[in-house]
PDB file of C-alpha atoms in Angstrom:
ATOM      1  CA  UNK A   8    -146.776  37.573 228.762  1.00 78.00           C
ATOM      2  CA  UNK A   9    -150.176  39.613 230.966  1.00 73.00           C
ATOM      3  CA  UNK A  10    -152.215  39.105 227.392  1.00 74.00           C
ATOM      4  CA  UNK A  11    -151.631  35.133 228.061  1.00 74.00           C
ATOM      5  CA  UNK A  12    -152.982  35.583 231.002  1.00 76.00           C
ATOM      6  CA  UNK A  13    -150.342  35.759 233.425  1.00 90.00           C
ATOM      7  CA  UNK A  14    -149.902  38.543 235.784  1.00 91.00           C
ATOM      8  CA  UNK A  15    -147.138  40.475 237.260  1.00 89.00           C
ATOM      9  CA  UNK A  16    -147.117  38.528 239.775  1.00 91.00           C
ATOM     10  CA  UNK A  17    -146.069  35.216 237.817  1.00 94.00           C
ATOM     11  CA  UNK A  18    -142.021  35.438 238.910  1.00 95.00           C
ATOM     12  CA  UNK A  19    -143.156  34.876 242.804  1.00 93.00           C
ATOM     13  CA  UNK A  20    -146.044  32.580 241.787  1.00 95.00           C
ATOM     14  CA  UNK A  21    -143.752  30.609 239.901  1.00 97.00           C
ATOM     15  CA  UNK A  22    -140.831  30.716 242.725  1.00 96.00           C
ATOM     16  CA  UNK A  23    -142.784  29.317 245.550  1.00 95.00           C
ATOM     17  CA  UNK A  24    -144.185  26.496 244.075  1.00 97.00           C
ATOM     18  CA  UNK A  25    -140.654  25.612 242.385  1.00 97.00           C
ATOM     19  CA  UNK A  26    -139.132  25.887 245.892  1.00 97.00           C
ATOM     20  CA  UNK A  27    -138.637  22.873 247.530  1.00 96.00           C
ATOM     21  CA  UNK A  28    -139.898  20.073 244.533  1.00 98.00           C
ATOM     22  CA  UNK A  29    -138.394  16.978 244.019  1.00 98.00           C
ATOM     23  CA  UNK A  30    -138.682  14.796 240.431  1.00 98.00           C
ATOM     24  CA  UNK A  31    -140.547  12.550 241.784  1.00 98.00           C
ATOM     25  CA  UNK A  32    -143.842  15.467 242.412  1.00 98.00           C
ATOM     26  CA  UNK A  33    -142.659  16.908 239.277  1.00 98.00           C
ATOM     27  CA  UNK A  34    -143.922  12.852 238.116  1.00 98.00           C
ATOM     28  CA  UNK A  35    -146.249  12.759 240.270  1.00 98.00           C
ATOM     29  CA  UNK A  36    -149.200  15.315 239.652  1.00 98.00           C
ATOM     30  CA  UNK A  37    -147.453  16.704 236.066  1.00 98.00           C
ATOM     31  CA  UNK A  38    -145.273  14.527 233.968  1.00 98.00           C
ATOM     32  CA  UNK A  39    -144.189  10.482 235.006  1.00 98.00           C
ATOM     33  CA  UNK A  40    -141.691  10.489 231.945  1.00 97.00           C
ATOM     34  CA  UNK A  41    -140.293  14.162 233.492  1.00 98.00           C
ATOM     35  CA  UNK A  42    -136.570  13.733 233.002  1.00 97.00           C
ATOM     36  CA  UNK A  43    -133.598  14.564 235.717  1.00 97.00           C
ATOM     37  CA  UNK A  44    -132.206  16.417 233.383  1.00 97.00           C
ATOM     38  CA  UNK A  45    -135.177  19.207 233.735  1.00 97.00           C
ATOM     39  CA  UNK A  46    -133.457  22.655 233.515  1.00 97.00           C
ATOM     40  CA  UNK A  47    -136.368  23.241 236.438  1.00 98.00           C
ATOM     41  CA  UNK A  48    -134.374  24.758 239.519  1.00 98.00           C
ATOM     42  CA  UNK A  49    -135.553  24.652 242.893  1.00 98.00           C
ATOM     43  CA  UNK A  50    -134.430  25.729 246.091  1.00 98.00           C
ATOM     44  CA  UNK A  51    -131.822  23.396 247.689  1.00 97.00           C
ATOM     45  CA  UNK A  52    -132.878  21.201 251.079  1.00 97.00           C
ATOM     46  CA  UNK A  53    -128.879  20.827 252.089  1.00 96.00           C
ATOM     47  CA  UNK A  54    -128.443  24.630 254.030  1.00 94.00           C
ATOM     48  CA  UNK A  55    -125.180  23.357 254.956  1.00 93.00           C
ATOM     49  CA  UNK A  56    -123.079  26.767 254.282  1.00 89.00           C
ATOM     50  CA  UNK A  57    -122.271  27.880 251.151  1.00 90.00           C
ATOM     51  CA  UNK A  58    -124.009  25.147 249.743  1.00 94.00           C
ATOM     52  CA  UNK A  59    -125.794  25.623 246.483  1.00 95.00           C
ATOM     53  CA  UNK A  60    -128.859  27.731 246.894  1.00 96.00           C
ATOM     54  CA  UNK A  61    -130.630  26.917 243.929  1.00 98.00           C
ATOM     55  CA  UNK A  62    -130.049  23.945 242.084  1.00 98.00           C
ATOM     56  CA  UNK A  63    -130.436  23.808 238.225  1.00 97.00           C
ATOM     57  CA  UNK A  64    -132.587  21.547 238.276  1.00 98.00           C
ATOM     58  CA  UNK A  65    -135.326  19.449 240.667  1.00 98.00           C
ATOM     59  CA  UNK A  66    -133.420  16.227 241.342  1.00 97.00           C
ATOM     60  CA  UNK A  67    -134.760  13.078 242.905  1.00 97.00           C
ATOM     61  CA  UNK A  68    -135.466  13.144 246.919  1.00 97.00           C
ATOM     62  CA  UNK A  69    -135.198   9.123 247.345  1.00 97.00           C
ATOM     63  CA  UNK A  70    -139.026   8.982 248.287  1.00 97.00           C
ATOM     64  CA  UNK A  71    -140.030   5.516 249.849  1.00 97.00           C
ATOM     65  CA  UNK A  72    -141.897   3.470 247.325  1.00 95.00           C
ATOM     66  CA  UNK A  73    -143.119   1.213 250.246  1.00 98.00           C
ATOM     67  CA  UNK A  74    -145.870   4.143 250.777  1.00 98.00           C
ATOM     68  CA  UNK A  75    -148.563   3.906 248.286  1.00 97.00           C
ATOM     69  CA  UNK A  76    -149.712   7.240 248.867  1.00 97.00           C
ATOM     70  CA  UNK A  77    -147.700  11.030 247.976  1.00 97.00           C
ATOM     71  CA  UNK A  78    -149.470  12.101 251.769  1.00 97.00           C
ATOM     72  CA  UNK A  79    -147.237   9.280 253.530  1.00 98.00           C
ATOM     73  CA  UNK A  80    -143.921   9.926 251.278  1.00 98.00           C
ATOM     74  CA  UNK A  81    -144.075  13.591 251.889  1.00 98.00           C
ATOM     75  CA  UNK A  82    -144.684  12.952 255.823  1.00 98.00           C
ATOM     76  CA  UNK A  83    -142.245  10.655 255.635  1.00 98.00           C
ATOM     77  CA  UNK A  84    -139.745  13.395 253.434  1.00 98.00           C
ATOM     78  CA  UNK A  85    -140.066  15.724 256.639  1.00 97.00           C
ATOM     79  CA  UNK A  86    -139.126  12.812 259.761  1.00 98.00           C
ATOM     80  CA  UNK A  87    -136.602  10.946 258.053  1.00 97.00           C
ATOM     81  CA  UNK A  88    -135.253  14.024 258.183  1.00 97.00           C
ATOM     82  CA  UNK A  89    -136.336  15.824 261.303  1.00 96.00           C
ATOM     83  CA  UNK A  90    -133.325  15.847 263.854  1.00 95.00           C
ATOM     84  CA  UNK A  91    -131.229  17.258 260.645  1.00 94.00           C
ATOM     85  CA  UNK A  92    -130.216  20.820 262.060  1.00 89.00           C
ATOM     86  CA  UNK A  93    -129.337  22.006 257.985  1.00 93.00           C
ATOM     87  CA  UNK A  94    -132.087  20.409 256.423  1.00 95.00           C
ATOM     88  CA  UNK A  95    -135.084  22.143 254.772  1.00 94.00           C
ATOM     89  CA  UNK A  96    -136.053  25.173 255.977  1.00 93.00           C
ATOM     90  CA  UNK A  97    -135.082  27.477 259.005  1.00 89.00           C
ATOM     91  CA  UNK A  98    -136.279  27.663 262.701  1.00 85.00           C
ATOM     92  CA  UNK A  99    -139.677  25.674 261.547  1.00 91.00           C
ATOM     93  CA  UNK A 100    -141.300  22.883 263.775  1.00 93.00           C
ATOM     94  CA  UNK A 101    -142.104  19.676 262.518  1.00 95.00           C
ATOM     95  CA  UNK A 102    -144.910  20.485 262.869  1.00 96.00           C
ATOM     96  CA  UNK A 103    -144.648  22.976 260.813  1.00 94.00           C
ATOM     97  CA  UNK A 104    -142.957  21.279 257.995  1.00 95.00           C
ATOM     98  CA  UNK A 105    -145.579  19.008 258.078  1.00 97.00           C
ATOM     99  CA  UNK A 106    -147.911  21.917 257.601  1.00 96.00           C
ATOM    100  CA  UNK A 107    -146.418  23.289 254.690  1.00 96.00           C
ATOM    101  CA  UNK A 108    -145.404  19.681 252.614  1.00 97.00           C
ATOM    102  CA  UNK A 109    -148.425  19.378 252.568  1.00 97.00           C
ATOM    103  CA  UNK A 110    -149.748  22.801 251.916  1.00 96.00           C
ATOM    104  CA  UNK A 111    -147.157  22.317 248.818  1.00 97.00           C
ATOM    105  CA  UNK A 112    -149.042  19.221 247.324  1.00 98.00           C
ATOM    106  CA  UNK A 113    -152.185  20.829 247.211  1.00 97.00           C
ATOM    107  CA  UNK A 114    -151.067  23.643 245.229  1.00 97.00           C
ATOM    108  CA  UNK A 115    -149.252  21.241 242.826  1.00 98.00           C
ATOM    109  CA  UNK A 116    -152.948  19.407 242.326  1.00 98.00           C
ATOM    110  CA  UNK A 117    -154.482  22.632 241.717  1.00 97.00           C
ATOM    111  CA  UNK A 118    -151.843  22.886 238.742  1.00 98.00           C
ATOM    112  CA  UNK A 119    -152.453  19.673 237.795  1.00 98.00           C
ATOM    113  CA  UNK A 120    -155.288  20.580 235.830  1.00 97.00           C
ATOM    114  CA  UNK A 121    -154.084  23.257 233.847  1.00 97.00           C
ATOM    115  CA  UNK A 122    -150.999  21.496 232.967  1.00 98.00           C
ATOM    116  CA  UNK A 123    -153.585  18.615 231.757  1.00 97.00           C
ATOM    117  CA  UNK A 124    -155.276  21.605 229.877  1.00 97.00           C
ATOM    118  CA  UNK A 125    -152.122  22.602 228.298  1.00 97.00           C
ATOM    119  CA  UNK A 126    -151.992  18.893 226.862  1.00 96.00           C
ATOM    120  CA  UNK A 127    -154.782  19.893 224.673  1.00 96.00           C
ATOM    121  CA  UNK A 128    -154.051  23.097 224.274  1.00 95.00           C
ATOM    122  CA  UNK A 129    -150.749  24.350 224.259  1.00 94.00           C
ATOM    123  CA  UNK A 130    -149.118  27.478 224.563  1.00 94.00           C
ATOM    124  CA  UNK A 131    -147.426  29.105 221.581  1.00 94.00           C
ATOM    125  CA  UNK A 132    -143.781  28.910 221.232  1.00 94.00           C
ATOM    126  CA  UNK A 133    -144.044  33.168 221.994  1.00 94.00           C
ATOM    127  CA  UNK A 134    -145.401  33.011 225.482  1.00 96.00           C
ATOM    128  CA  UNK A 135    -142.852  30.000 226.240  1.00 96.00           C
ATOM    129  CA  UNK A 136    -139.597  31.553 224.658  1.00 95.00           C
ATOM    130  CA  UNK A 137    -140.967  34.925 227.609  1.00 95.00           C
ATOM    131  CA  UNK A 138    -141.625  32.081 230.111  1.00 97.00           C
ATOM    132  CA  UNK A 139    -138.829  30.342 229.877  1.00 97.00           C
ATOM    133  CA  UNK A 140    -136.500  32.546 229.818  1.00 96.00           C
ATOM    134  CA  UNK A 141    -136.038  33.558 233.523  1.00 97.00           C
ATOM    135  CA  UNK A 142    -133.549  35.825 234.312  1.00 95.00           C
ATOM    136  CA  UNK A 143    -135.559  37.796 232.010  1.00 94.00           C
ATOM    137  CA  UNK A 144    -139.144  37.372 233.378  1.00 95.00           C
ATOM    138  CA  UNK A 145    -137.748  37.145 237.461  1.00 95.00           C
ATOM    139  CA  UNK A 146    -138.307  33.325 238.294  1.00 97.00           C
ATOM    140  CA  UNK A 147    -134.786  32.866 239.084  1.00 97.00           C
ATOM    141  CA  UNK A 148    -134.019  35.693 241.229  1.00 97.00           C
ATOM    142  CA  UNK A 149    -137.028  35.282 243.239  1.00 96.00           C
ATOM    143  CA  UNK A 150    -135.485  31.933 243.832  1.00 97.00           C
ATOM    144  CA  UNK A 151    -132.563  33.139 245.118  1.00 97.00           C
ATOM    145  CA  UNK A 152    -134.505  35.120 247.591  1.00 96.00           C
ATOM    146  CA  UNK A 153    -136.952  33.008 248.567  1.00 95.00           C
ATOM    147  CA  UNK A 154    -133.952  30.220 248.888  1.00 96.00           C
ATOM    148  CA  UNK A 155    -132.196  32.630 251.266  1.00 94.00           C
ATOM    149  CA  UNK A 156    -134.971  33.888 252.929  1.00 93.00           C
ATOM    150  CA  UNK A 157    -135.882  29.385 253.846  1.00 93.00           C
ATOM    151  CA  UNK A 158    -132.050  29.754 254.844  1.00 93.00           C
ATOM    152  CA  UNK A 159    -131.210  33.766 257.605  1.00 91.00           C
ATOM    153  CA  UNK A 160    -135.414  33.846 257.983  1.00 89.00           C
ATOM    154  CA  UNK A 161    -135.320  37.742 258.886  1.00 87.00           C
ATOM    155  CA  UNK A 162    -132.320  38.108 257.026  1.00 88.00           C
ATOM    156  CA  UNK A 163    -133.823  41.118 254.301  1.00 88.00           C
ATOM    157  CA  UNK A 164    -136.652  42.298 257.862  1.00 84.00           C
ATOM    158  CA  UNK A 165    -134.921  45.735 258.070  1.00 81.00           C
ATOM    159  CA  UNK A 166    -134.850  44.683 261.325  1.00 76.00           C
ATOM    160  CA  UNK A 167    -131.994  43.579 263.734  1.00 70.00           C
ATOM    161  CA  UNK A 168    -133.764  41.991 266.550  1.00 66.00           C
ATOM    162  CA  UNK A 169    -134.606  39.559 264.190  1.00 67.00           C
ATOM    163  CA  UNK A 170    -132.198  36.778 264.246  1.00 59.00           C
ATOM    164  CA  UNK A 171    -132.311  34.814 260.895  1.00 60.00           C
ATOM    165  CA  UNK A 172    -129.385  32.449 261.040  1.00 37.00           C
ATOM    166  CA  UNK A 173    -125.064  31.583 260.927  1.00 35.00           C
ATOM    167  CA  UNK A 174    -123.502  35.120 260.282  1.00 38.00           C
ATOM    168  CA  UNK A 175    -119.673  34.400 259.774  1.00 34.00           C
ATOM    169  CA  UNK A 176    -117.931  33.034 262.972  1.00 34.00           C
ATOM    170  CA  UNK A 177    -121.080  32.585 264.835  1.00 34.00           C
ATOM    171  CA  UNK A 178    -123.279  29.592 266.398  1.00 36.00           C
ATOM    172  CA  UNK A 179    -126.586  29.346 264.441  1.00 37.00           C
ATOM    173  CA  UNK A 180    -129.584  31.757 266.390  1.00 37.00           C
ATOM    174  CA  UNK A 181    -131.671  29.387 267.491  1.00 36.00           C
ATOM    175  CA  UNK A 182    -131.535  29.600 271.247  1.00 34.00           C
ATOM    176  CA  UNK A 183    -132.951  33.308 270.174  1.00 32.00           C
ATOM    177  CA  UNK A 184    -136.445  31.743 269.110  1.00 30.00           C
ATOM    178  CA  UNK A 185    -138.941  30.945 272.097  1.00 29.00           C
ATOM    179  CA  UNK A 186    -140.278  28.379 270.200  1.00 27.00           C
ATOM    180  CA  UNK A 187    -143.108  27.803 273.297  1.00 29.00           C
ATOM    181  CA  UNK A 188    -144.190  31.075 272.956  1.00 28.00           C
ATOM    182  CA  UNK A 189    -143.383  31.515 269.287  1.00 32.00           C
ATOM    183  CA  UNK A 190    -141.639  34.914 269.681  1.00 31.00           C
ATOM    184  CA  UNK A 191    -138.229  36.069 269.344  1.00 35.00           C
ATOM    185  CA  UNK A 192    -136.454  36.520 271.843  1.00 37.00           C
ATOM    186  CA  UNK A 193    -135.702  40.142 272.443  1.00 33.00           C
ATOM    187  CA  UNK A 194    -133.144  38.994 275.636  1.00 36.00           C
ATOM    188  CA  UNK A 195    -131.290  37.283 273.865  1.00 34.00           C
ATOM    189  CA  UNK A 196    -131.463  39.136 270.399  1.00 34.00           C
ATOM    190  CA  UNK A 197    -130.344  41.975 271.803  1.00 32.00           C
ATOM    191  CA  UNK A 198    -127.256  40.668 273.635  1.00 34.00           C
ATOM    192  CA  UNK A 199    -126.112  39.327 270.210  1.00 32.00           C
ATOM    193  CA  UNK A 200    -127.130  42.672 268.315  1.00 32.00           C
ATOM    194  CA  UNK A 201    -123.733  43.721 268.401  1.00 31.00           C
ATOM    195  CA  UNK A 202    -121.970  41.170 267.751  1.00 27.00           C
ATOM    196  CA  UNK A 203    -124.009  39.777 264.490  1.00 36.00           C
ATOM    197  CA  UNK A 204    -123.784  43.470 262.938  1.00 33.00           C
ATOM    198  CA  UNK A 205    -120.060  44.144 264.063  1.00 36.00           C
ATOM    199  CA  UNK A 206    -119.168  40.901 262.200  1.00 35.00           C
ATOM    200  CA  UNK A 207    -122.259  41.369 259.065  1.00 34.00           C
ATOM    201  CA  UNK A 208    -120.208  44.831 259.167  1.00 33.00           C
ATOM    202  CA  UNK A 209    -123.726  46.583 258.615  1.00 31.00           C
ATOM    203  CA  UNK A 210    -124.384  50.049 260.363  1.00 28.00           C
ATOM    204  CA  UNK A 211    -125.487  49.722 263.322  1.00 26.00           C
ATOM    205  CA  UNK A 212    -129.019  51.780 263.448  1.00 29.00           C
ATOM    206  CA  UNK A 213    -129.673  49.606 260.806  1.00 27.00           C
ATOM    207  CA  UNK A 214    -131.531  52.610 258.149  1.00 27.00           C
ATOM    208  CA  UNK A 215    -128.926  53.730 256.371  1.00 27.00           C
ATOM    209  CA  UNK A 216    -128.463  51.304 253.285  1.00 28.00           C
ATOM    210  CA  UNK A 217    -126.087  51.098 250.047  1.00 30.00           C
ATOM    211  CA  UNK A 218    -126.133  53.441 247.569  1.00 33.00           C
ATOM    212  CA  UNK A 219    -128.448  51.385 244.902  1.00 34.00           C
ATOM    213  CA  UNK A 220    -130.059  49.589 247.810  1.00 35.00           C
ATOM    214  CA  UNK A 221    -134.064  50.824 248.976  1.00 38.00           C
ATOM    215  CA  UNK A 222    -136.127  51.493 252.525  1.00 38.00           C
ATOM    216  CA  UNK A 223    -137.969  48.624 254.165  1.00 38.00           C
ATOM    217  CA  UNK A 224    -141.135  47.628 252.534  1.00 38.00           C
ATOM    218  CA  UNK A 225    -143.524  48.015 256.154  1.00 37.00           C
ATOM    219  CA  UNK A 226    -146.854  46.558 256.449  1.00 40.00           C
ATOM    220  CA  UNK A 227    -148.932  47.445 259.681  1.00 39.00           C
ATOM    221  CA  UNK A 228    -151.347  45.295 259.026  1.00 42.00           C
ATOM    222  CA  UNK A 229    -149.003  42.349 258.858  1.00 42.00           C
ATOM    223  CA  UNK A 230    -150.105  39.544 260.780  1.00 45.00           C
ATOM    224  CA  UNK A 231    -148.195  37.568 264.320  1.00 42.00           C
ATOM    225  CA  UNK A 232    -149.007  33.829 262.488  1.00 42.00           C
ATOM    226  CA  UNK A 233    -147.985  35.158 258.860  1.00 47.00           C
ATOM    227  CA  UNK A 234    -145.539  32.754 257.232  1.00 46.00           C
ATOM    228  CA  UNK A 235    -144.279  35.529 254.769  1.00 48.00           C
ATOM    229  CA  UNK A 236    -143.574  38.076 252.957  1.00 33.00           C
ATOM    230  CA  UNK A 237    -142.839  36.237 249.750  1.00 41.00           C
ATOM    231  CA  UNK A 238    -145.551  33.887 250.219  1.00 44.00           C
ATOM    232  CA  UNK A 239    -147.737  36.229 251.057  1.00 41.00           C
ATOM    233  CA  UNK A 240    -151.115  35.030 250.311  1.00 42.00           C
ATOM    234  CA  UNK A 241    -153.424  35.912 247.258  1.00 40.00           C
ATOM    235  CA  UNK A 242    -152.746  38.936 244.436  1.00 44.00           C
ATOM    236  CA  UNK A 243    -152.238  41.275 247.563  1.00 44.00           C
ATOM    237  CA  UNK A 244    -147.986  40.616 246.868  1.00 50.00           C
ATOM    238  CA  UNK A 245    -148.655  42.560 243.950  1.00 49.00           C
ATOM    239  CA  UNK A 246    -149.736  45.742 245.272  1.00 47.00           C
ATOM    240  CA  UNK A 247    -147.308  45.571 248.262  1.00 59.00           C
ATOM    241  CA  UNK A 248    -144.144  45.739 246.667  1.00 71.00           C
ATOM    242  CA  UNK A 249    -142.686  48.548 244.069  1.00 78.00           C
ATOM    243  CA  UNK A 250    -141.460  48.037 241.181  1.00 80.00           C
ATOM    244  CA  UNK A 251    -138.282  49.237 241.425  1.00 84.00           C
ATOM    245  CA  UNK A 252    -137.835  46.930 244.094  1.00 88.00           C
ATOM    246  CA  UNK A 253    -138.262  44.012 241.618  1.00 87.00           C
ATOM    247  CA  UNK A 254    -135.704  45.762 239.229  1.00 88.00           C
ATOM    248  CA  UNK A 255    -133.092  46.338 241.112  1.00 92.00           C
ATOM    249  CA  UNK A 256    -134.172  42.574 242.501  1.00 94.00           C
ATOM    250  CA  UNK A 257    -133.782  41.256 239.190  1.00 93.00           C
ATOM    251  CA  UNK A 258    -129.932  42.869 238.821  1.00 93.00           C
ATOM    252  CA  UNK A 259    -128.737  41.500 242.402  1.00 96.00           C
ATOM    253  CA  UNK A 260    -126.084  39.110 241.825  1.00 96.00           C
ATOM    254  CA  UNK A 261    -126.214  36.168 244.361  1.00 96.00           C
ATOM    255  CA  UNK A 262    -123.277  34.647 243.541  1.00 94.00           C
ATOM    256  CA  UNK A 263    -120.251  34.626 245.507  1.00 92.00           C
ATOM    257  CA  UNK A 264    -119.249  33.722 249.734  1.00 92.00           C
ATOM    258  CA  UNK A 265    -122.311  33.602 250.897  1.00 91.00           C
ATOM    259  CA  UNK A 266    -120.376  36.333 254.151  1.00 89.00           C
ATOM    260  CA  UNK A 267    -120.660  38.468 251.476  1.00 91.00           C
ATOM    261  CA  UNK A 268    -124.130  37.634 249.667  1.00 93.00           C
ATOM    262  CA  UNK A 269    -125.450  38.288 253.674  1.00 91.00           C
ATOM    263  CA  UNK A 270    -123.613  41.755 254.003  1.00 88.00           C
ATOM    264  CA  UNK A 271    -125.361  42.890 250.400  1.00 91.00           C
ATOM    265  CA  UNK A 272    -128.940  40.934 250.979  1.00 91.00           C
ATOM    266  CA  UNK A 273    -128.701  43.317 254.320  1.00 88.00           C
ATOM    267  CA  UNK A 274    -128.072  46.514 253.100  1.00 85.00           C
ATOM    268  CA  UNK A 275    -129.995  45.698 249.759  1.00 90.00           C
ATOM    269  CA  UNK A 276    -132.717  43.424 249.787  1.00 90.00           C
ATOM    270  CA  UNK A 277    -134.733  44.962 252.512  1.00 87.00           C
ATOM    271  CA  UNK A 278    -138.283  44.256 252.214  1.00 86.00           C
ATOM    272  CA  UNK A 279    -140.105  43.676 255.826  1.00 82.00           C
ATOM    273  CA  UNK A 280    -139.826  39.619 255.722  1.00 84.00           C
ATOM    274  CA  UNK A 281    -139.603  39.082 258.829  1.00 81.00           C
ATOM    275  CA  UNK A 282    -139.902  34.835 258.314  1.00 82.00           C
ATOM    276  CA  UNK A 283    -142.013  33.579 260.926  1.00 81.00           C
ATOM    277  CA  UNK A 284    -143.040  35.721 264.390  1.00 73.00           C
ATOM    278  CA  UNK A 285    -145.192  33.242 265.604  1.00 81.00           C
ATOM    279  CA  UNK A 286    -145.028  29.618 265.775  1.00 87.00           C
ATOM    280  CA  UNK A 287    -147.645  27.541 265.152  1.00 91.00           C
ATOM    281  CA  UNK A 288    -148.312  25.121 268.368  1.00 90.00           C
ATOM    282  CA  UNK A 289    -151.732  25.179 268.905  1.00 93.00           C
ATOM    283  CA  UNK A 290    -155.137  25.836 267.656  1.00 95.00           C
ATOM    284  CA  UNK A 291    -155.416  29.937 266.487  1.00 92.00           C
ATOM    285  CA  UNK A 292    -152.001  29.762 265.214  1.00 91.00           C
ATOM    286  CA  UNK A 293    -153.682  26.946 262.072  1.00 93.00           C
ATOM    287  CA  UNK A 294    -156.763  29.378 261.874  1.00 93.00           C
ATOM    288  CA  UNK A 295    -154.316  31.885 260.823  1.00 90.00           C
ATOM    289  CA  UNK A 296    -152.889  29.703 258.644  1.00 91.00           C
ATOM    290  CA  UNK A 297    -155.454  27.712 256.859  1.00 92.00           C
ATOM    291  CA  UNK A 298    -157.623  30.849 256.049  1.00 91.00           C
ATOM    292  CA  UNK A 299    -153.985  31.904 254.598  1.00 89.00           C
ATOM    293  CA  UNK A 300    -153.471  29.020 252.309  1.00 91.00           C
ATOM    294  CA  UNK A 301    -157.286  29.002 250.989  1.00 91.00           C
ATOM    295  CA  UNK A 302    -157.052  33.045 249.712  1.00 88.00           C
ATOM    296  CA  UNK A 303    -154.160  31.455 247.716  1.00 89.00           C
ATOM    297  CA  UNK A 304    -154.647  32.839 244.013  1.00 86.00           C
ATOM    298  CA  UNK A 305    -155.740  29.703 241.809  1.00 93.00           C
ATOM    299  CA  UNK A 306    -154.248  31.867 239.089  1.00 93.00           C
ATOM    300  CA  UNK A 307    -150.690  31.368 240.528  1.00 94.00           C
ATOM    301  CA  UNK A 308    -151.415  27.808 239.560  1.00 96.00           C
ATOM    302  CA  UNK A 309    -152.529  28.386 236.254  1.00 96.00           C
ATOM    303  CA  UNK A 310    -149.400  30.323 236.290  1.00 96.00           C
ATOM    304  CA  UNK A 311    -147.313  27.220 237.194  1.00 97.00           C
ATOM    305  CA  UNK A 312    -148.599  24.890 235.242  1.00 97.00           C
ATOM    306  CA  UNK A 313    -147.912  27.343 232.757  1.00 97.00           C
ATOM    307  CA  UNK A 314    -143.794  27.619 233.388  1.00 98.00           C
ATOM    308  CA  UNK A 315    -144.007  23.676 233.913  1.00 98.00           C
ATOM    309  CA  UNK A 316    -144.918  22.474 231.070  1.00 98.00           C
ATOM    310  CA  UNK A 317    -143.155  25.131 228.576  1.00 97.00           C
ATOM    311  CA  UNK A 318    -140.072  23.502 230.790  1.00 97.00           C
ATOM    312  CA  UNK A 319    -140.696  19.893 229.875  1.00 97.00           C
ATOM    313  CA  UNK A 320    -141.840  20.444 226.102  1.00 95.00           C
ATOM    314  CA  UNK A 321    -140.492  23.731 225.226  1.00 90.00           C
ATOM    315  CA  UNK A 322    -136.741  24.093 223.972  1.00 76.00           C
ATOM    316  CA  UNK A 323    -135.594  26.908 225.970  1.00 67.00           C
TER     317      UNK A 323
END
């Protein structure tokens, strides 16, 4: 795969661009004839507990066809679900979800030109065989991890004061986020901390890691506005993650009851990702998001186009 220009970051780049893809988007940006049975996985917008997190096929969302532009369809996609507590991305405000879906459309549009180039000069059968093997190349495990982080932000942070969704028997911890200041309220987080830990059966100081697990990856330069460790911008992701973590991730079992999965993920998949540490609530925040979007490496769009082309034109 590397000989064909695909980087070590291939599974992360592909998973990022897959996670909110709809069949309408797949048909608009890539192939108007893309079938419903397309074997292109994506993250389920439904965040209900124990709902299937990763779907095996990118599904029809049901865009409003009365709108002429994809931009209005995406806006409607967010706003008509804005009151649903278990939709989209946990802890994202409406403004952040709008910024996110617009950003994803930008990535898909950038990948489109590479897809059209591949239609003129197709990749080899050998390359597509490797690209389509999502278990071996790590795309599926990265998508599973991203789905878990979308549903339970901060779960893999290694920081017990960071709220991360809905552990067993507890109401959603959204009140632990100060949506005005954009930071987690430490008083609420501390008051819930012992309950959450006992419920998840996690060690009190969060330092011991189950055998086979990994120590947290701490980023000393992390910015408060950073969207997510997993969605980090540009090629820096390749140097931030040790190969040991990637190997462990590919062997991690994401199946089973969600309560048990949360326990194992907290202990074994610590990577320092705090989720959204500060909300987009002003021009300063948007400047950080905007510059981050601009820094994203265009090679990721080429890699995604290669993945989509192989999935649609090459039998697994």
